[in-house]
Amino acid sequence: MSLAIQTDDLTKHYGSQVGCRQIDLSVGRGQIFGFLGPNGAGKSTLVKMLAGLIKPTSGTAAILGERLGNIGVRRKIGYLPENFSCHEWLTGRQLLEFHASLYKMDRGTRSRRIPLVMDLVGVSGAAGKKVKTYSKGMRQRLGMASALLPDPDLLFLDEPTSALDPLGRREVREILVGLRERGKTIFLNSHLLSEVEMICDRVAFIRGGRIIAQGDPGEMGADHMVVELQLQNLTGGLLDKIKASARIISSGGNTVRVAVANKEEIPALAEVVVRGGGRLYRLAHEKVSLEEIFISLNKEGD
Amino acid sequence: MFTIFRFTFREFFTRKVLLVSLIMAAVFLGLYWTGVFYAVRDIEKAQNQMLASVIYPQLLLFGLYFGSFIVSFLAILSSAGIISSEVESGVIQAVIPKPVSRSEIVLGKFLGQGVFLAAYAALLFAAIYAIIYTKTGMKLTGSGEAALLFSLQPVVLMSVTFLLSVLTTTVASGMVAFMLYAVAVVGGVIEQIGWFMNNLSLKNAGIVSSLIMPVDSLYRKIVHVMLPPASNPMSAVQQMGPFGSSAEPSLWMVTYAALYILAFLGLSLYYFAEKDI
């Protein structure tokens, strides 16, 4: 599979502070790749390095087969920064005309693409209005339109739906899925894990500037299972024994929720409960959401 | 580069910068015209040629000096945030990832800003010249050369402010640029006093300040170009005071000012290329 993004030991230091450390990522073409992590983990640092806004301290990266920093390849890249800002004295259409000229689009392509992307993100009605009159959500949509302007092969989106209402989020998801169907690659930075789970083919988790896990969201879920136990005689001693064999997510009343690495650990867990004097009434395992994997991975690191 | 150049130039016409600049110029020229009008009327009434040959050049110098003030202030105010405000607001994050090099961004902005300021200064110079010529009938020499030097002044200030805008915040770059401008103005006056008193230390202080910020030297050069002492027996009287020029800055000083602009452009290109956004 040809790669849209490949990084090798990509590292960024801000003085003595670490932005990203030894990032090795491979993102195949035609994928939606979710990049997840808590605030300050280094998500935006990596995206900014890939978009050419900041320079890596060490390591290498290739974008659509070209080395990082290649100007020509940027014609095939769209980028939506977090909190999209723009020249507010322009109208929405004028802003896109300016961005189109930065993409060195000819007049014909410009007049075709600008109405198309404005329509796609739902800001056609405000095309002639000054950007300063736009709401936060409309600006985000306009930023999306700018990123989509060159019909990019690779799209970097940094929190693209943070300013949007649920309807707007759904529209953006549909746009992204539509782009994937056309073979486009999307690198998605988001806090909205349920959204990422819905559309991403692969995800990576970053913490403290390092990638701590990556893979298919479904497969990652298989490695992290949640088991809910309903039992009587739940004493402190029994809780300690459960804790020794699995990580407790929550406990209250007669219910305990624990995380186990895989299905094979479930019989042993039941045995611990029974041997510890607990009367087990119900044991159920659930599919783990990306959110629970995210929380679990972050707790593991603490 | 031309996309950024056109955009920077256009920004002046779309934003309030041009309107404010025009209002500033209109107020200044209105007051200046009024002052010249009444001064000339009284001198003509008195039919005092001696007074005319002292006051008329002073009126010209006064106009050029405060005209320089206006273009210098505009140069600093409009350049202090040329890069930093876009970094602070995040606007530049949507521009840099596009297929334009960072050097194109710097060159485009530098040229757009420079051409606008030079054109503005040239028009202001033309207006001052027109007021003096029509009201006093003074025969002035080297107006073309003087106009070029007058237009160079804001570009010198802009080049420093541009680099500051690359390196620091909008507020900091504006403050430092104003300080440098103050060094040039105060240094110029000190040098004038030094020539008047024949004090070497004061003259040297003026020369050092001109090397730090050569904008005042350009003004003194304009004075000499327009009021050459060789052809004028009243020269010593005309060149006295803070607006005069007792010693003509050499052509090397003008060359230095041009190299100064290029050096700051080069530094802006280098530091912006290395800057993390």
XYZ file of C-alpha atoms in Angstrom:
579
model
C 0.000 0.000 0.000
C 1.434 3.404 -0.921
C 1.701 5.804 1.974
C 0.273 9.275 2.303
C 2.300 10.040 5.420
C 5.384 8.370 6.773
C 7.376 9.674 9.698
C 10.568 8.279 11.077
C 11.766 9.291 14.542
C 10.155 12.695 14.111
C 10.992 14.787 17.164
C 10.320 18.336 18.226
C 11.812 20.069 21.239
C 10.869 23.553 22.423
C 14.001 24.382 24.369
C 14.041 21.849 27.178
C 10.371 20.974 26.651
C 9.331 18.075 24.470
C 6.654 18.593 21.835
C 6.894 15.195 20.157
C 9.342 12.328 20.619
C 10.400 9.742 18.039
C 7.120 9.626 16.175
C 6.940 6.706 13.745
C 3.705 6.789 11.809
C 2.541 5.270 8.569
C -0.745 6.417 7.105
C -1.914 4.614 3.998
C -3.604 6.414 1.132
C -7.373 6.448 1.114
C -7.660 6.158 4.898
C -9.189 8.303 7.578
C -6.565 8.332 10.305
C -7.555 9.481 13.775
C -4.902 11.053 15.964
C -5.901 11.116 19.594
C -4.479 12.276 22.855
C -5.140 14.473 25.881
C -4.518 18.226 25.831
C -0.836 19.051 25.580
C 0.055 15.535 24.442
C 1.668 16.777 21.222
C -1.138 16.275 18.685
C -1.051 19.783 17.259
C 2.764 19.799 17.318
C 2.826 16.797 15.002
C 0.155 18.196 12.671
C 1.939 21.557 12.537
C 5.201 19.819 11.669
C 3.510 17.896 8.874
C 1.799 21.069 7.615
C 5.109 22.976 7.550
C 4.321 25.410 10.352
C 7.065 24.233 12.665
C 10.378 22.566 11.957
C 11.305 19.194 13.422
C 14.299 19.075 15.744
C 15.249 15.686 14.313
C 13.834 12.812 12.299
C 12.362 12.688 8.832
C 8.955 12.588 7.225
C 7.491 12.111 3.782
C 4.159 13.490 2.613
C 2.606 11.895 -0.486
C 6.040 10.495 -1.272
C 7.857 13.841 -1.033
C 10.144 14.965 1.757
C 8.723 17.253 4.410
C 9.027 20.893 3.347
C 8.537 20.260 -0.369
C 6.515 23.236 -1.619
C 5.147 21.553 -4.757
C 3.406 18.761 -2.868
C 1.419 21.346 -0.905
C -0.799 21.833 -3.951
C -2.270 18.455 -3.075
C -2.676 19.158 0.628
C -5.477 20.842 2.533
C -5.040 21.985 6.124
C -7.606 23.202 8.608
C -5.955 24.602 11.745
C -7.584 24.422 15.145
C -9.609 27.649 15.626
C -9.414 28.730 12.001
C -8.617 32.470 11.767
C -8.609 34.544 8.638
C -8.537 38.078 7.257
C -11.817 39.350 8.662
C -12.114 42.343 6.354
C -12.637 40.026 3.391
C -15.879 38.389 2.374
C -16.034 34.599 2.458
C -15.695 34.430 -1.327
C -12.794 36.902 -1.384
C -10.977 34.867 1.242
C -11.299 31.717 -0.834
C -10.171 33.632 -3.929
C -7.051 34.681 -2.030
C -6.421 31.110 -0.895
C -7.048 29.866 -4.435
C -4.405 32.276 -5.723
C -2.002 30.913 -3.088
C -2.705 27.478 -4.546
C -1.875 29.060 -7.945
C -5.217 27.941 -9.368
C -6.133 29.243 -12.785
C -9.231 31.394 -13.220
C -11.365 28.557 -14.572
C -10.558 26.165 -11.733
C -11.138 28.940 -9.220
C -14.577 29.824 -10.522
C -15.519 26.148 -10.482
C -14.047 25.125 -7.111
C -15.018 28.113 -4.937
C -18.821 27.830 -5.314
C -18.502 24.048 -5.091
C -16.688 23.962 -1.732
C -18.793 26.777 -0.296
C -21.887 24.825 -1.197
C -20.407 21.617 0.190
C -19.766 23.092 3.646
C -22.966 25.133 3.649
C -21.750 28.727 3.544
C -22.877 29.673 0.030
C -25.558 31.939 1.456
C -22.923 34.027 3.257
C -20.371 34.100 0.423
C -20.728 37.859 -0.047
C -20.694 38.740 3.648
C -17.610 39.890 5.522
C -15.983 37.137 7.552
C -16.175 39.308 10.682
C -19.960 38.817 10.607
C -19.628 35.011 10.567
C -20.443 32.919 13.623
C -17.791 30.609 15.078
C -19.355 27.623 13.343
C -19.508 29.414 9.993
C -15.829 30.338 10.265
C -15.015 26.703 10.923
C -16.996 25.756 7.843
C -15.198 28.407 5.830
C -11.882 26.988 7.049
C -13.043 23.579 5.899
C -13.914 25.073 2.508
C -10.416 26.536 2.281
C -8.870 23.165 3.108
C -11.011 21.458 0.465
C -10.323 24.111 -2.168
C -7.558 22.315 -4.108
C -9.453 18.992 -4.044
C -6.574 17.707 -1.903
C -5.215 14.173 -1.925
C -4.322 14.617 1.740
C -6.332 16.597 4.246
C -5.078 17.598 7.709
C -7.908 18.532 10.037
C -7.167 19.822 13.522
C -10.362 19.617 15.577
C -12.597 20.262 12.559
C -15.908 19.945 14.358
C -15.130 21.604 17.693
C -17.196 24.708 16.871
C -20.040 22.885 15.145
C -23.449 21.796 16.380
C -24.445 18.103 16.085
C -25.965 18.676 12.653
C -22.810 20.382 11.428
C -20.691 17.547 12.809
C -22.739 15.034 10.953
C -22.361 17.006 7.741
C -18.588 17.117 8.184
C -18.508 13.362 8.837
C -20.444 12.795 5.638
C -18.015 15.015 3.717
C -15.051 13.083 5.117
C -16.554 9.703 4.312
C -17.328 10.969 0.799
C -13.710 12.057 0.374
C -12.451 8.656 1.495
C -14.697 7.024 -1.086
C -12.880 9.134 -3.679
C -9.515 7.819 -2.454
C -8.518 10.868 -0.420
C -6.529 10.539 2.804
C -7.618 12.363 5.941
C -5.511 12.939 9.031
C -7.924 13.844 11.775
C -6.982 15.389 15.113
C -9.976 15.255 17.391
C -11.148 15.075 20.953
C -14.524 13.774 19.865
C -13.776 10.096 20.235
C -17.211 8.814 19.305
C -16.874 10.675 16.038
C -13.430 9.301 15.371
C -14.686 5.816 16.138
C -17.482 6.198 13.615
C -15.326 7.080 10.641
C -11.649 6.279 11.247
C -9.931 3.300 9.675
C -6.908 3.588 11.940
C -6.102 5.538 15.066
C -3.007 6.432 17.063
C -2.826 7.597 20.651
C -0.214 10.096 21.733
C 0.733 10.877 25.297
C 3.622 12.946 26.617
C 4.803 13.455 23.047
C 5.056 9.714 22.319
C 2.811 7.387 20.369
C 1.603 4.870 22.933
C -0.693 2.773 20.747
C -1.902 2.612 17.185
C -4.018 0.332 15.086
C -7.474 -0.462 13.846
C -10.067 0.853 16.353
C -11.934 -2.492 16.273
C -8.799 -4.529 16.914
C -7.703 -2.204 19.686
C -11.083 -2.737 21.323
C -10.451 -6.467 21.289
C -7.329 -5.923 23.359
C -9.157 -3.892 25.942
C -12.356 -5.388 27.286
C -14.671 -4.185 29.990
C -16.318 -6.765 32.242
C -19.241 -5.953 34.494
C -19.723 -8.105 37.570
C -22.841 -8.189 39.759
C -22.185 -9.933 43.041
C -22.952 -10.086 46.729
C -20.504 -10.156 49.660
C -18.350 -7.469 48.006
C -15.907 -6.816 50.804
C -12.811 -4.656 50.806
C -10.663 -7.792 50.793
C -12.434 -9.125 47.730
C -12.019 -5.794 45.934
C -8.282 -5.966 46.631
C -8.135 -9.430 45.113
C -10.013 -8.279 42.005
C -7.692 -5.309 41.755
C -4.713 -7.654 41.769
C -5.951 -9.449 38.650
C -7.662 -6.662 36.674
C -7.923 -2.887 36.608
C -11.066 -1.629 38.349
C -12.869 1.045 36.362
C -15.653 1.609 38.874
C -17.300 -0.046 41.827
C -20.488 0.746 43.700
C -23.213 -1.242 45.421
C -23.065 -4.769 44.076
C -21.540 -3.844 40.754
C -17.898 -3.744 39.751
C -16.618 -2.781 36.287
C -13.127 -3.890 35.424
C -10.891 -3.746 32.354
C -9.117 -6.867 31.172
C -6.635 -7.264 28.369
C -8.564 -9.988 26.528
C -11.322 -12.599 26.754
C -8.957 -15.237 28.120
C -8.702 -13.386 31.422
C -12.438 -13.584 32.124
C -12.589 -17.159 33.587
C -9.684 -16.352 35.899
C -11.476 -13.214 37.029
C -14.638 -15.207 37.845
C -12.512 -17.667 39.794
C -10.961 -14.828 41.842
C -14.437 -13.574 42.758
C -15.780 -16.988 43.747
C -12.657 -18.010 45.682
C -12.687 -14.635 47.429
C -16.151 -15.361 48.853
C -18.208 -13.315 46.419
C -21.531 -14.619 45.125
C -21.508 -13.976 41.416
C -24.958 -13.304 39.888
C -23.997 -11.829 36.561
C -20.879 -11.423 34.438
C -21.058 -9.557 31.155
C -18.345 -8.296 28.856
C -18.848 -5.305 26.621
C -17.344 -3.970 23.454
C -14.956 -1.258 24.531
C -15.446 2.184 23.111
C -12.558 4.260 21.884
C -13.244 6.568 24.788
C -12.638 3.762 27.268
C -9.446 2.735 25.465
C -8.365 6.382 25.563
C -9.025 6.638 29.289
C -7.490 3.272 29.964
C -4.315 4.101 28.045
C -3.994 7.393 29.825
C -4.451 5.811 33.246
C -1.863 3.148 32.398
C 0.655 5.891 31.848
C -0.014 7.646 35.153
C 5.269 36.404 -4.327
C 3.016 38.662 -6.430
C -0.075 37.175 -4.814
C 1.183 38.267 -1.393
C 2.399 41.599 -2.824
C -1.006 42.356 -4.363
C -2.797 41.223 -1.230
C -0.630 43.395 1.058
C -1.105 46.391 -1.200
C -4.817 45.770 -1.459
C -5.065 45.418 2.309
C -4.219 49.113 2.641
C -7.132 50.087 0.412
C -9.623 47.777 2.062
C -8.761 48.339 5.687
C -8.912 51.544 7.675
C -5.154 52.139 7.407
C -5.488 54.150 4.210
C -8.416 56.180 5.497
C -6.596 57.056 8.735
C -3.433 57.902 6.769
C -5.346 60.150 4.418
C -7.104 61.913 7.285
C -3.735 62.435 9.018
C -2.258 63.855 5.818
C -5.300 66.043 5.119
C -5.245 67.538 8.623
C -1.512 68.171 8.400
C -1.664 69.685 4.906
C -4.659 71.822 5.848
C -2.836 73.288 8.838
C 0.351 73.659 6.836
C -1.387 75.454 3.972
C -3.075 77.798 6.469
C 0.252 78.598 8.152
C 2.043 79.190 4.851
C -0.837 81.269 3.486
C -0.874 83.729 6.413
C 2.913 83.916 6.714
C 3.336 84.660 3.006
C 0.483 87.205 3.020
C 2.069 89.208 5.849
C 5.562 89.064 4.363
C 4.271 90.168 0.954
C 2.345 92.977 2.602
C 5.519 94.159 4.360
C 7.481 93.737 1.087
C 10.439 92.564 3.096
C 12.684 90.472 0.822
C 15.194 89.772 3.589
C 12.478 88.318 5.809
C 11.128 86.322 2.881
C 14.506 84.759 2.153
C 14.766 83.621 5.805
C 11.168 82.568 6.500
C 10.215 80.874 3.204
C 12.936 78.184 3.461
C 11.980 77.693 7.120
C 8.393 77.065 6.031
C 9.616 74.465 3.544
C 11.809 72.763 6.158
C 8.986 72.816 8.676
C 6.706 71.077 6.151
C 9.296 68.486 5.223
C 10.246 67.781 8.839
C 6.709 67.191 10.049
C 5.807 65.449 6.800
C 8.640 63.049 7.610
C 7.110 62.591 11.048
C 3.799 61.565 9.554
C 5.237 59.067 7.076
C 7.523 57.666 9.786
C 4.632 57.164 12.181
C 2.616 55.520 9.433
C 5.576 53.276 8.566
C 5.885 52.076 12.169
C 2.169 51.752 12.903
C 1.409 49.843 9.727
C 4.467 47.562 9.914
C 4.580 46.689 13.621
C 2.072 43.871 13.180
C 2.762 42.921 9.596
C 3.915 39.430 10.599
C 3.364 39.312 14.362
C -0.343 40.198 14.276
C -0.970 37.377 11.807
C 0.990 34.989 14.005
C -0.873 36.182 17.118
C -4.305 35.873 15.491
C -3.471 32.558 13.810
C -4.261 33.928 10.331
C -0.850 32.893 9.052
C -1.532 29.252 9.922
C -3.881 29.081 6.967
C -1.330 30.696 4.631
C 1.989 28.939 5.311
C 0.776 25.391 4.506
C -0.203 26.600 1.025
C 2.255 26.094 -1.870
C 4.116 29.350 -1.241
C 7.577 29.535 0.268
C 8.210 31.585 3.363
C 10.578 33.818 1.422
C 7.730 34.607 -1.007
C 5.580 35.653 1.955
C 8.290 37.953 3.339
C 9.217 39.447 -0.043
C 5.594 39.959 -1.032
C 4.711 41.695 2.211
C 7.927 43.733 2.231
C 7.439 44.969 -1.325
C 3.708 45.603 -0.912
C 4.287 47.571 2.262
C 7.363 49.358 0.889
C 5.700 50.440 -2.354
C 2.644 51.736 -0.508
C 4.706 53.738 1.986
C 7.024 55.129 -0.690
C 4.045 56.180 -2.832
C 2.326 57.767 0.164
C 5.521 59.673 1.059
C 6.000 60.815 -2.549
C 2.448 62.180 -2.673
C 2.895 63.979 0.637
C 6.167 65.438 -0.605
C 4.465 66.587 -3.801
C 1.711 68.266 -1.777
C 4.217 70.095 0.465
C 6.228 71.133 -2.576
C 3.104 72.363 -4.353
C 2.009 74.455 -1.356
C 5.443 76.088 -1.025
C 5.885 76.635 -4.760
C 2.448 78.115 -5.380
C 2.445 80.333 -2.290
C 6.045 81.541 -2.111
C 7.253 81.092 -5.685
C 10.560 79.746 -4.317
C 12.857 78.202 -6.925
C 13.754 74.817 -5.488
C 16.418 72.518 -6.878
C 16.667 68.735 -6.945
C 13.013 68.088 -6.233
C 13.127 64.679 -7.954
C 16.115 63.535 -5.908
C 14.552 64.978 -2.773
C 11.275 63.141 -3.458
C 13.182 59.862 -3.781
C 15.021 60.464 -0.511
C 11.772 61.483 1.175
C 10.172 58.236 -0.034
C 13.132 56.236 1.215
C 12.636 57.398 4.807
C 9.545 55.291 5.647
C 11.061 52.284 3.868
C 14.126 52.468 6.145
C 11.899 52.520 9.217
C 9.673 49.819 7.795
C 12.614 47.474 7.202
C 13.587 47.551 10.900
C 9.991 47.308 12.078
C 9.440 44.375 9.704
C 12.277 42.399 11.286
C 11.000 43.261 14.753
C 7.566 42.008 13.717
C 9.118 38.704 12.644
C 10.971 38.351 15.945
C 8.583 39.718 18.573
C 5.006 40.742 19.319
C 3.192 43.653 17.682
C 3.372 45.817 20.797
C 7.080 45.131 21.366
C 8.033 45.755 17.735
C 6.071 49.035 17.679
C 7.707 50.222 20.889
C 11.244 49.334 19.831
C 10.730 50.919 16.406
C 9.485 54.154 17.994
C 12.513 54.167 20.293
C 14.844 53.755 17.327
C 13.050 56.569 15.538
C 13.424 58.752 18.647
C 17.165 57.945 18.677
C 17.387 59.159 15.068
C 15.440 62.381 15.692
C 17.237 63.277 18.930
C 20.583 62.310 17.387
C 19.871 64.565 14.411
C 19.113 67.561 16.640
C 22.198 66.869 18.781
C 24.350 66.793 15.652
C 22.860 70.107 14.531
C 23.767 71.627 17.892
C 27.215 70.033 17.602
C 27.835 71.768 14.266
C 26.494 75.044 15.621
C 28.793 74.887 18.682
C 31.580 73.106 16.811
C 31.513 70.353 19.452
C 33.038 67.088 18.201
C 31.396 64.892 20.843
C 27.918 66.069 19.894
C 28.700 65.647 16.190
C 29.917 62.091 16.818
C 26.832 61.290 18.880
C 24.745 62.383 15.903
C 26.774 60.244 13.510
C 26.403 57.167 15.726
C 22.649 57.695 15.951
C 22.539 57.972 12.150
C 24.268 54.625 11.856
C 21.775 53.053 14.257
C 18.825 54.576 12.373
C 19.714 56.557 9.234
C 16.273 58.093 8.694
C 17.217 61.548 10.022
C 20.319 61.676 7.820
C 18.064 61.221 4.809
C 16.033 64.224 5.929
C 19.207 66.345 6.335
C 20.288 65.236 2.871
C 16.931 66.381 1.428
C 17.471 69.806 3.004
C 20.835 70.133 1.273
C 19.489 68.905 -2.037
C 16.658 71.445 -2.005
C 18.523 74.363 -0.454
C 22.116 73.992 -1.693
C 24.396 76.309 0.345
C 26.763 77.051 -2.586
C 24.165 79.053 -4.490
C 22.757 80.852 -1.501
C 24.396 83.596 0.601
C 21.624 83.207 3.229
C 22.404 79.523 3.650
C 23.935 79.740 7.129
C 20.798 81.439 8.471
C 18.458 79.060 6.651
C 20.201 75.955 7.970
C 20.085 77.011 11.602
C 17.564 75.508 13.990
C 16.375 71.919 14.422
C 14.919 71.658 10.901
C 18.079 72.765 9.099
C 21.169 70.841 8.140
C 24.529 72.374 8.965
C 26.515 69.531 7.395
C 25.448 67.621 4.307
C 25.321 63.866 4.806
C 27.491 62.214 2.155
C 26.325 59.992 -0.652
C 27.763 57.125 1.393
C 25.101 57.785 3.998
C 22.414 57.316 1.350
C 24.173 54.147 0.179
C 24.330 53.027 3.809
C 20.561 53.596 4.147
C 19.911 51.476 1.042
C 22.164 48.686 2.328
C 20.478 49.020 5.714
C 17.123 48.214 4.081
C 18.589 45.213 2.256
C 20.279 43.929 5.416
C 17.042 44.046 7.397
C 15.174 42.388 4.543
C 17.793 39.623 4.540
C 17.492 39.163 8.298
C 13.686 39.056 8.034
C 13.934 36.368 5.346
C 16.324 34.316 7.467
C 14.448 34.534 10.745
C 11.016 33.993 9.217
C 12.293 30.883 7.429
C 13.400 29.506 10.810
C 10.366 30.618 12.794
C 8.034 28.107 14.414
C 4.439 29.228 14.042
